Amino acid sequence: MPRPQALPARPVAPASFAALSPPPAPVLETAVHIEALRHRFGEREALAGLSLDVTAGELLVLLGPNGSGKTTLFRILSTALLPASGSVRIFGEDALRHPARARRALGVVFQAPSLDRKLTAVENLRHQGRLYGLAGRELEARIAAALERLGLAERAAERIEHLSGGLARRVELAKGLLHRPRLLLLDEPTTGLDPTARREFWDLLDSVRAESRTTVVLTTHLMDEAERGDRIAVLDAGRLVALGAPAALKAEIGGDVISVHAEDPERLAAAVTARFGHAARVVDGAVRIELVAGHELVPRLVEAFPSAIRDLTLGKPTLDDVFVRRTGHHFSHGGDGRREGAAR
Amino acid sequence: MRGFLLAVATLWQREIVRFYRQPSRVVGALAPPVLFWLLIGTGLGASFHAPGAAAAGAPLPAPGSSYLAYFFPGVVILILLFTAIFSEISIIEDRAEGFLQGVLVAPVPRGAIVLGKVLGGTTLALLQSALFLLLAPAAGLPIPAPGALAELGLVLFLLAFALTALAAAIAWSLRSTQGFHAIMNLFLIPLWLLAGTLFPVAGAPAWLAGVMRVNPLTYGVAALRRSLAPATAAGLPGPGLSLGVTLACAALAFAAAAAVASRRPTR
């Protein structure tokens, strides 16, 4: 007769019993709990009832086109903006009612530079440290370590106005990390950086996370950057339209995506659906077909509609495809919406 | 409490460091008032009759009551005012450049942020006015005794703090430096003009004298005249009233600045 198995030290109650039994220790600590967040600027609704949880230790990317509400959400998380309604808890503290308590846990790197350009890198960090209650030898040791860590030691005594954009950005990051925040908030941190500086920034962020398990929430409008997140929260028009790991989000499309430009996309889409049985729809002027084994359909498409097709691309699903699936329009009509593997 | 003081100290220090790294600011706050003093003081001096002298029908110059001497405390106030404006207008620039939002999301009470900023501006105003005070003998003013010097220091501090806090309250509620310049011309300069700095209450038409009597800065100027140029203080509000009003104004202006800074932004 099998012996009953020893109970796990911290049993997790089924959801239905959660209200009756004492709350179990959560398996994954919640760093940020956002519920029904709404805000408007005049007539424009910036956040339309957004709810989202961030797990401790993860890198969550807020991805959205300009005007999607991600910067508004960022400002609310950083306690710089009071929303019209909703609630935000940061490591359990009510960040809207008691912002002062939540601020202890936060390290914030805004999109706009927040350094004093007339002060040196060291002076900026010293100022920052004192605002967070650090002083004396402890502060100086941390500054030295941060400068060393971010490769800034040699330029420490120079005023910010004499540093390049990439170096200044690194000082910003050092500033945000100096007091060892549990939650690091980064708003479009690589904006204005050249590709090399961008790559360096990401490498630094990766190593910081590897060392400290800091929870990171980062906004971006660049899809290739978003892919570096543990999870991506996709925002559009103030709503959460998708949430998940990059691979999982793309997997939900399944298989391949064929995109066809044609003189008359509506007619071609109808003809493709009628002839091949694949759902074809028109998104931003192009015919899109999501299917498994797209390479088999491509030659048949070209043979069937030789004169109607202007050009055709076959690719693996991208985050833009996820965005299209959820919103019915492309992420952006500019360069950001380009497809990966479009030239295949 | 330690966190509060640490924040005040670091914000104060930043103001001082920024100031000496921008030499143009020293010139900007000190040169115009000195120039006004020399030009207006010399030009008006010929036709000016000090209140006491006018009542007696005696022509100038009487000892210690030449117009250069009469105008001297007014110029000290103007230096305090200009330094206050130049230092606190940086709140608007800090906001525009992004520095301020980094401070605002730090776990620091708003009162500490305002106090650090205002004490920084106050220190700079005191330093600038001290430089100008070295010219007092040239205006024919007596060198004060140690006791009077301490009183002068206190009066200067209260005036500098009040004016800096007033400028801070204005700057916290504005988003553009242009707006600040408009307020400076329409409100701050008239506030200074109608405080018995340029001409005495005694000789003014009744309606203007009324405005000057309700202007709190009139009492600050009176306090300054008593300790710096007693010969020009005849007929002004008494020392207790002057100091009391100035102290109350300093407290009020600081409370206003802290209140404006504590508003939670919804935009």
XYZ file of C-alpha atoms in Angstrom:
611
model
C 0.000 0.000 0.000
C 1.543 3.234 -1.026
C 2.311 5.547 1.810
C 0.750 8.983 1.608
C 3.233 11.450 0.239
C 4.602 14.050 2.549
C 2.819 17.349 2.097
C 4.838 20.108 0.483
C 6.097 22.568 3.047
C 3.966 25.369 1.608
C 0.819 23.888 0.124
C -0.771 26.070 -2.513
C -4.509 26.175 -2.065
C -6.669 25.721 -5.123
C -8.099 29.004 -6.356
C -11.591 28.164 -5.163
C -10.417 27.725 -1.579
C -8.227 30.772 -1.564
C -10.904 32.860 0.111
C -11.462 30.330 2.917
C -7.953 29.306 3.869
C -5.185 31.626 5.039
C -3.333 33.015 2.027
C -0.536 30.682 0.989
C 2.922 32.028 0.365
C 2.938 32.786 -3.327
C 5.185 30.649 -5.464
C 6.061 33.704 -7.535
C 6.188 37.007 -5.748
C 4.273 39.785 -7.425
C 6.397 42.883 -7.857
C 3.735 45.093 -9.352
C -0.011 44.672 -9.295
C -1.906 46.990 -11.619
C -5.669 46.969 -11.646
C -8.237 48.742 -13.790
C -6.013 51.709 -14.428
C -7.697 54.577 -16.246
C -6.416 57.971 -17.201
C -7.259 60.623 -19.731
C -5.568 63.777 -20.910
C -8.444 66.080 -21.762
C -10.481 64.272 -24.409
C -7.872 61.645 -25.116
C -8.114 58.383 -23.232
C -4.557 57.340 -22.469
C -5.324 54.249 -20.372
C -8.650 52.466 -20.725
C -8.861 50.167 -17.711
C -5.548 48.361 -17.807
C -4.742 45.460 -15.491
C -1.381 43.717 -15.360
C 0.885 41.877 -12.908
C 4.661 41.931 -12.970
C 6.432 38.971 -11.380
C 9.435 39.623 -9.158
C 12.704 39.076 -10.969
C 11.341 39.226 -14.484
C 12.067 41.656 -17.297
C 8.707 42.812 -18.541
C 8.648 44.867 -21.715
C 5.840 47.325 -22.334
C 5.609 47.391 -26.114
C 3.362 49.742 -27.985
C 3.314 52.320 -30.723
C 3.447 56.022 -29.865
C 0.237 57.000 -28.128
C -0.498 53.454 -26.938
C -0.367 54.544 -23.297
C 2.926 52.935 -22.339
C 4.579 56.184 -21.284
C 1.485 57.155 -19.287
C 1.644 53.771 -17.558
C 5.357 54.288 -16.942
C 4.768 57.684 -15.363
C 2.099 56.236 -13.085
C 4.389 53.364 -12.021
C 7.180 55.833 -11.289
C 4.755 57.839 -9.062
C 5.201 60.903 -11.286
C 1.559 60.905 -12.378
C -1.646 60.322 -10.437
C -4.164 58.398 -12.569
C -7.886 59.130 -12.656
C -8.785 55.708 -11.230
C -7.486 52.208 -10.620
C -4.864 50.849 -8.266
C -1.139 50.152 -8.348
C 0.722 48.121 -5.747
C 4.487 47.956 -5.811
C 5.792 45.137 -3.597
C 2.566 45.425 -1.668
C 2.680 49.188 -1.127
C -0.168 51.260 -2.504
C 1.772 53.447 -4.918
C -1.120 55.836 -5.518
C -2.085 56.512 -1.904
C 1.374 56.277 -0.383
C 3.801 57.135 -3.173
C 6.543 57.970 -0.655
C 6.619 54.326 0.527
C 6.631 52.886 -2.962
C 9.457 55.211 -4.029
C 11.963 53.410 -1.779
C 11.649 50.333 -3.974
C 11.947 52.194 -7.262
C 14.843 53.015 -9.526
C 13.636 55.159 -12.381
C 15.373 55.978 -15.643
C 13.254 58.404 -17.609
C 13.384 58.818 -21.352
C 14.414 62.458 -20.964
C 17.869 62.797 -19.417
C 17.611 63.511 -15.695
C 21.265 64.335 -15.080
C 22.487 67.790 -14.165
C 24.708 68.655 -17.110
C 26.711 71.183 -15.076
C 27.713 68.506 -12.573
C 30.177 65.670 -13.088
C 29.187 62.022 -13.215
C 30.342 61.517 -9.617
C 28.502 64.596 -8.401
C 25.302 63.461 -10.078
C 25.569 60.043 -8.444
C 26.396 61.546 -5.046
C 23.352 63.800 -5.303
C 21.189 60.842 -6.224
C 22.526 58.695 -3.409
C 21.799 61.359 -0.788
C 18.237 61.703 -2.032
C 17.913 58.008 -1.223
C 19.396 58.423 2.244
C 22.925 57.228 1.459
C 25.948 59.141 2.718
C 29.566 58.922 3.755
C 31.794 55.941 3.066
C 28.907 53.668 2.129
C 27.821 56.115 -0.581
C 31.332 56.687 -1.926
C 31.944 52.937 -2.113
C 28.740 52.408 -4.025
C 29.523 55.233 -6.432
C 32.980 53.826 -7.104
C 31.530 50.363 -7.664
C 28.794 51.670 -9.977
C 31.261 53.682 -12.044
C 33.570 50.689 -12.312
C 30.694 48.381 -13.131
C 29.443 50.595 -15.966
C 32.886 51.358 -17.360
C 32.724 55.003 -16.369
C 35.575 55.198 -13.875
C 37.881 57.170 -16.176
C 35.269 59.759 -17.072
C 33.875 60.136 -13.555
C 35.250 63.633 -12.985
C 33.924 65.060 -16.241
C 30.806 67.129 -16.441
C 27.862 65.439 -18.113
C 27.792 68.148 -20.790
C 31.148 66.820 -22.024
C 30.070 63.161 -22.255
C 28.637 61.428 -25.333
C 24.987 60.378 -25.397
C 25.880 56.736 -24.817
C 28.075 57.492 -21.803
C 25.477 59.843 -20.334
C 22.922 57.074 -20.713
C 25.180 54.773 -18.743
C 25.412 57.370 -15.971
C 21.605 57.455 -15.990
C 21.548 53.698 -15.513
C 24.151 53.924 -12.751
C 22.000 56.584 -11.120
C 18.900 54.401 -11.301
C 20.741 51.424 -9.792
C 22.794 53.186 -7.112
C 20.385 52.560 -4.236
C 19.818 48.943 -5.361
C 16.124 49.252 -6.178
C 13.939 46.156 -6.180
C 12.135 47.462 -9.251
C 13.957 49.215 -12.071
C 11.782 51.246 -14.445
C 13.262 52.188 -17.810
C 11.401 54.388 -20.303
C 12.653 53.936 -23.889
C 16.195 53.626 -22.511
C 17.939 53.221 -25.869
C 16.281 56.127 -27.666
C 18.893 58.263 -29.371
C 21.693 55.720 -28.990
C 23.655 54.367 -31.933
C 23.586 50.581 -32.528
C 26.832 49.967 -30.634
C 25.705 51.940 -27.593
C 22.349 50.160 -27.717
C 23.997 46.762 -27.680
C 26.255 47.804 -24.801
C 23.244 49.046 -22.876
C 21.471 45.713 -23.256
C 24.562 43.747 -22.273
C 24.845 45.862 -19.139
C 21.204 45.350 -18.308
C 21.582 41.605 -18.758
C 24.558 41.448 -16.411
C 22.871 43.650 -13.813
C 19.909 41.292 -13.818
C 22.123 38.249 -13.612
C 23.776 39.669 -10.489
C 20.886 41.146 -8.583
C 17.628 39.603 -9.802
C 16.234 43.135 -10.030
C 12.738 43.264 -11.456
C 12.755 45.383 -14.606
C 9.891 47.065 -16.423
C 11.018 48.632 -19.674
C 9.061 50.462 -22.349
C 9.977 50.411 -26.009
C 8.440 50.866 -29.414
C 11.113 48.665 -31.004
C 10.023 45.086 -31.547
C 13.490 43.603 -31.742
C 14.218 45.079 -28.295
C 10.952 43.750 -26.935
C 12.034 40.218 -27.854
C 14.665 40.430 -25.130
C 12.008 40.547 -22.429
C 10.931 37.538 -20.350
C 7.411 38.639 -21.116
C 5.958 41.295 -23.331
C 2.877 43.336 -22.545
C 1.591 44.741 -25.828
C -0.374 47.971 -25.491
C -2.618 49.626 -28.023
C -4.920 52.586 -27.477
C -4.574 52.338 -23.697
C -5.442 48.648 -23.555
C -3.434 45.490 -22.952
C -3.831 43.562 -26.223
C -1.352 40.737 -25.610
C 0.725 39.416 -22.731
C 3.207 36.575 -22.747
C 6.705 35.347 -23.513
C 7.881 36.436 -26.970
C 8.014 32.869 -28.268
C 4.589 32.038 -26.869
C 3.061 35.130 -28.416
C 4.481 34.300 -31.814
C 3.551 30.639 -31.487
C -0.119 31.519 -31.240
C -0.020 32.650 -34.860
C 1.295 29.207 -35.791
C 3.329 28.384 -38.876
C 3.923 31.121 -41.386
C 2.565 34.443 -42.520
C 2.141 35.257 -46.212
C 1.661 38.870 -47.123
C 0.652 39.849 -50.656
C 0.440 43.272 -52.250
C -2.051 43.458 -55.082
C -3.870 45.997 -57.247
C -7.167 45.002 -55.664
C -6.433 43.381 -52.297
C -10.087 42.892 -51.306
C -10.834 40.943 -54.471
C -7.666 38.874 -54.191
C -8.376 38.035 -50.544
C -11.863 36.819 -51.447
C -10.480 34.782 -54.342
C -7.764 33.165 -52.188
C -10.277 32.206 -49.509
C -12.663 30.787 -52.109
C -10.026 28.818 -53.954
C -7.699 27.528 -51.215
C -9.887 27.637 -48.138
C -7.362 29.648 -46.082
C -8.721 32.683 -44.294
C -7.221 35.673 -46.103
C -7.836 39.203 -44.867
C -6.762 42.664 -45.794
C -4.652 44.540 -43.264
C -3.376 48.021 -44.078
C -3.760 47.430 -47.824
C -2.071 43.999 -47.997
C -3.574 40.520 -48.144
C -2.498 38.385 -45.156
C -2.731 34.651 -44.823
C -1.680 32.886 -41.605
C -1.127 29.167 -42.099
C 1.041 26.141 -41.423
C 3.610 25.284 -44.124
C 3.245 28.517 -46.031
C 5.944 27.508 -48.492
C 3.544 24.991 -50.070
C 0.948 27.639 -50.804
C 3.330 30.224 -52.281
C 3.890 28.583 -55.711
C 0.210 27.729 -56.024
C -0.729 31.325 -55.212
C 1.645 32.727 -57.802
C 0.375 30.264 -60.437
C -3.257 30.940 -59.638
C -3.083 34.746 -59.663
C -0.075 35.624 -61.843
C -1.288 39.072 -62.858
C -3.033 40.108 -59.637
C 0.032 39.776 -57.352
C 2.450 42.699 -57.248
C 4.765 41.216 -54.646
C 4.641 38.478 -52.062
C 6.526 37.767 -48.846
C 6.649 34.657 -46.729
C 7.883 34.861 -43.159
C 7.785 33.452 -39.664
C 5.370 35.270 -37.361
C 6.746 38.416 -35.758
C 5.465 40.490 -32.883
C 3.951 42.730 -35.525
C 1.864 39.746 -36.674
C 0.737 39.248 -33.087
C -0.171 42.911 -32.982
C -2.086 42.651 -36.256
C -3.943 39.575 -35.046
C -5.012 41.353 -31.858
C -5.742 44.848 -33.163
C -6.511 44.502 -36.879
C -3.808 46.982 -37.823
C -0.043 47.092 -38.067
C 2.123 48.194 -35.178
C 3.266 51.166 -37.176
C 3.010 52.231 -40.759
C 6.644 53.283 -40.724
C 9.847 51.280 -40.498
C 8.975 49.639 -37.186
C 6.383 47.378 -38.757
C 8.796 45.628 -41.089
C 8.741 41.884 -41.254
C 11.531 39.591 -40.204
C 12.696 37.304 -42.975
C 10.736 39.266 -45.523
C 13.287 38.517 -48.223
C 13.009 34.771 -48.090
C 14.772 63.336 9.810
C 18.253 62.361 8.655
C 16.887 61.710 5.184
C 15.167 65.091 5.215
C 18.350 66.961 6.165
C 20.479 64.957 3.737
C 18.116 65.889 0.902
C 18.088 69.563 1.922
C 21.885 69.592 2.106
C 22.473 67.963 -1.263
C 19.961 70.212 -3.046
C 21.491 73.258 -1.363
C 24.983 72.181 -2.407
C 23.864 71.677 -6.002
C 22.612 75.274 -6.164
C 25.951 76.608 -4.949
C 28.045 74.441 -7.286
C 25.897 75.292 -10.293
C 26.175 78.969 -9.456
C 29.940 79.187 -9.433
C 30.128 77.108 -12.604
C 28.041 79.726 -14.410
C 29.929 82.997 -13.878
C 27.443 84.889 -16.045
C 24.903 84.509 -13.255
C 27.094 86.416 -10.806
C 27.304 89.309 -13.226
C 23.613 89.034 -14.172
C 22.370 89.396 -10.622
C 24.879 91.965 -9.392
C 25.652 94.288 -12.307
C 22.173 95.654 -13.150
C 21.316 96.728 -9.591
C 24.711 98.403 -9.137
C 24.252 100.179 -12.459
C 20.734 101.302 -11.432
C 22.120 102.553 -8.170
C 24.806 104.662 -9.841
C 22.655 106.014 -12.691
C 19.336 106.500 -10.918
C 20.997 107.480 -7.673
C 23.167 110.114 -9.286
C 20.515 111.332 -11.718
C 17.671 111.634 -9.245
C 19.893 112.813 -6.422
C 19.848 116.387 -7.706
C 16.056 116.705 -7.460
C 15.368 114.432 -4.499
C 14.403 115.601 -1.041
C 14.531 113.038 1.713
C 11.282 112.767 3.707
C 12.656 114.375 6.842
C 14.433 117.095 4.926
C 11.379 117.813 2.746
C 9.167 118.259 5.777
C 11.631 120.694 7.250
C 11.970 122.439 3.904
C 15.715 121.983 4.023
C 17.638 121.380 0.790
C 19.809 118.312 0.275
C 22.400 117.077 0.874
C 21.937 116.470 4.554
C 24.538 114.124 6.090
C 23.640 110.500 5.436
C 20.543 111.333 3.502
C 21.854 111.908 0.004
C 19.820 110.058 -2.611
C 22.647 107.566 -3.160
C 22.346 106.715 0.520
C 18.532 106.677 0.414
C 18.497 104.368 -2.612
C 21.214 102.046 -1.253
C 18.946 99.721 0.819
C 16.539 99.589 -2.134
C 19.357 98.314 -4.335
C 20.226 95.678 -1.730
C 16.626 94.460 -1.963
C 16.833 94.507 -5.767
C 19.958 92.321 -5.633
C 18.159 89.889 -3.324
C 15.174 89.884 -5.663
C 17.217 89.356 -8.846
C 19.270 86.570 -7.289
C 16.083 84.935 -5.999
C 14.504 85.101 -9.451
C 17.588 83.787 -11.250
C 18.073 80.917 -8.825
C 14.446 79.784 -8.658
C 13.755 80.139 -12.384
C 16.010 77.076 -12.583
C 13.066 75.072 -11.197
C 11.362 75.601 -14.547
C 14.534 74.700 -16.436
C 15.079 71.639 -14.225
C 11.575 70.523 -15.038
C 12.005 71.117 -18.776
C 15.387 69.382 -18.886
C 14.245 66.369 -16.896
C 16.383 66.774 -13.779
C 13.413 67.621 -11.573
C 11.411 64.490 -12.313
C 14.326 62.390 -11.094
C 14.210 64.288 -7.792
C 10.419 64.081 -7.570
C 10.319 60.273 -7.749
C 12.951 59.948 -5.011
C 11.679 59.124 -1.508
C 12.099 62.706 -0.308
C 9.381 64.930 1.193
C 8.421 67.823 -1.065
C 9.167 70.224 1.792
C 12.807 69.077 1.803
C 13.116 69.649 -1.937
C 11.683 73.161 -1.657
C 13.763 73.972 1.427
C 17.021 72.868 -0.213
C 16.260 74.893 -3.299
C 15.186 78.004 -1.329
C 18.133 77.857 1.081
C 20.447 77.564 -1.928
C 18.939 80.675 -3.479
C 18.990 82.464 -0.120
C 22.692 81.744 0.333
C 23.508 83.086 -3.110
C 21.404 86.204 -2.515
C 23.194 86.835 0.793
C 26.611 86.440 -0.819
C 25.740 88.836 -3.632
C 24.262 91.428 -1.299
C 27.297 91.153 0.974
C 29.501 92.066 -1.983
C 27.380 95.131 -2.626
C 27.360 96.089 1.062
C 31.106 96.655 0.791
C 30.164 99.794 -1.154
C 28.154 101.193 1.773
C 30.897 103.631 2.857
C 30.937 105.014 -0.696
C 27.255 105.890 -0.234
C 28.105 107.738 2.945
C 26.491 105.116 5.182
C 27.902 104.513 8.686
C 29.691 101.243 9.392
C 27.339 99.370 11.769
C 28.352 98.308 15.258
C 28.611 94.509 15.885
C 25.121 94.407 17.424
C 23.595 96.240 14.479
C 25.563 93.991 12.143
C 23.914 90.889 13.632
C 20.527 92.538 13.249
C 21.410 93.430 9.644
C 22.348 89.801 9.000
C 19.033 88.580 10.378
C 17.030 91.098 8.354
C 18.926 90.229 5.183
C 18.412 86.516 5.761
C 14.663 86.902 6.316
C 14.312 89.117 3.257
C 16.400 86.805 1.065
C 14.491 83.739 2.270
C 11.091 85.386 1.762
C 11.890 86.616 -1.742
C 13.488 83.312 -2.776
C 10.538 81.326 -1.433
C 8.154 83.655 -3.273
C 10.090 83.134 -6.508
C 10.073 79.368 -5.832
C 6.293 79.325 -5.327
C 5.848 81.115 -8.647
C 8.343 78.917 -10.490
C 6.801 75.654 -9.200
C 3.451 76.584 -10.665
C 4.768 77.637 -14.094
C 5.882 75.571 -17.078
C 7.711 78.244 -19.095
C 10.404 80.779 -18.272
C 8.536 83.306 -20.446
C 5.652 83.129 -17.999
C 8.081 83.797 -15.171
C 9.454 86.868 -16.940
C 5.920 88.198 -17.379
C 5.227 87.775 -13.662
C 8.555 89.362 -12.838
C 7.684 92.490 -14.822
C 4.038 92.731 -13.806
C 4.293 91.696 -10.176
C 7.784 91.385 -8.705
C 9.282 94.628 -10.032
C 6.216 96.714 -8.994
C 6.370 94.952 -5.610
C 9.906 96.274 -5.278
C 9.136 99.755 -6.687
C 6.255 100.323 -4.262
C 8.055 99.334 -1.075
C 9.772 102.582 -0.227
C 12.890 101.560 -2.093
C 12.984 104.283 -4.743
C 10.798 106.931 -3.102
C 9.275 107.209 0.356
C 5.651 106.537 1.287
C 5.473 109.985 2.885
C 5.682 111.947 -0.374
C 3.435 109.680 -2.474
C -0.177 110.511 -3.492
C -2.763 109.005 -1.134
C -3.787 106.053 -3.377
C -0.177 105.083 -3.998
C 0.714 105.465 -0.343
C -2.194 103.136 0.439
C -0.819 100.489 -1.915
C 2.628 100.893 -0.387
C 1.295 100.484 3.149
C -0.299 97.111 2.330
C 2.781 95.948 0.437
C 4.524 93.608 2.903
C 7.900 94.356 1.350
C 7.525 97.953 2.624
C 8.051 96.511 6.112
C 11.082 94.521 5.013
C 12.579 97.663 3.530
C 11.854 99.522 6.772
C 13.656 96.833 8.773
C 16.615 97.014 6.409
C 16.761 100.829 6.570
C 16.814 100.731 10.362
C 19.796 98.432 10.528
C 21.691 99.638 7.458
C 20.853 103.320 6.971
C 19.094 104.597 10.109
C 19.202 108.178 8.809
C 16.770 107.181 6.016
C 14.339 105.345 8.324
C 12.521 108.318 9.807
C 8.738 107.880 9.903
C 8.839 104.192 8.875
C 7.017 101.332 10.668
C 8.580 100.334 13.987
C 11.219 97.595 14.310
C 8.921 94.977 15.879
C 6.235 95.376 13.221
C 8.786 95.427 10.389
C 10.544 92.258 11.522
C 7.263 90.535 12.370
C 5.731 91.168 8.952
C 8.929 90.052 7.194
C 9.134 86.867 9.247
C 5.463 86.096 8.581
C 5.992 86.678 4.858
C 8.982 84.348 4.789
C 6.938 81.616 6.481
C 3.919 82.192 4.242
C 5.944 82.223 1.037
C 7.678 78.989 2.031
C 4.366 77.336 2.927
C 2.970 78.410 -0.447
C 5.983 77.000 -2.311
C 5.785 73.709 -0.396
C 2.036 73.485 -1.057
C 2.436 74.093 -4.789
C 5.255 71.549 -4.936
C 3.160 68.944 -3.117
C 0.366 68.903 -5.669
C 0.105 65.494 -7.337
C 0.362 65.936 -11.087
C -2.504 64.510 -13.119
C -1.210 65.737 -16.455
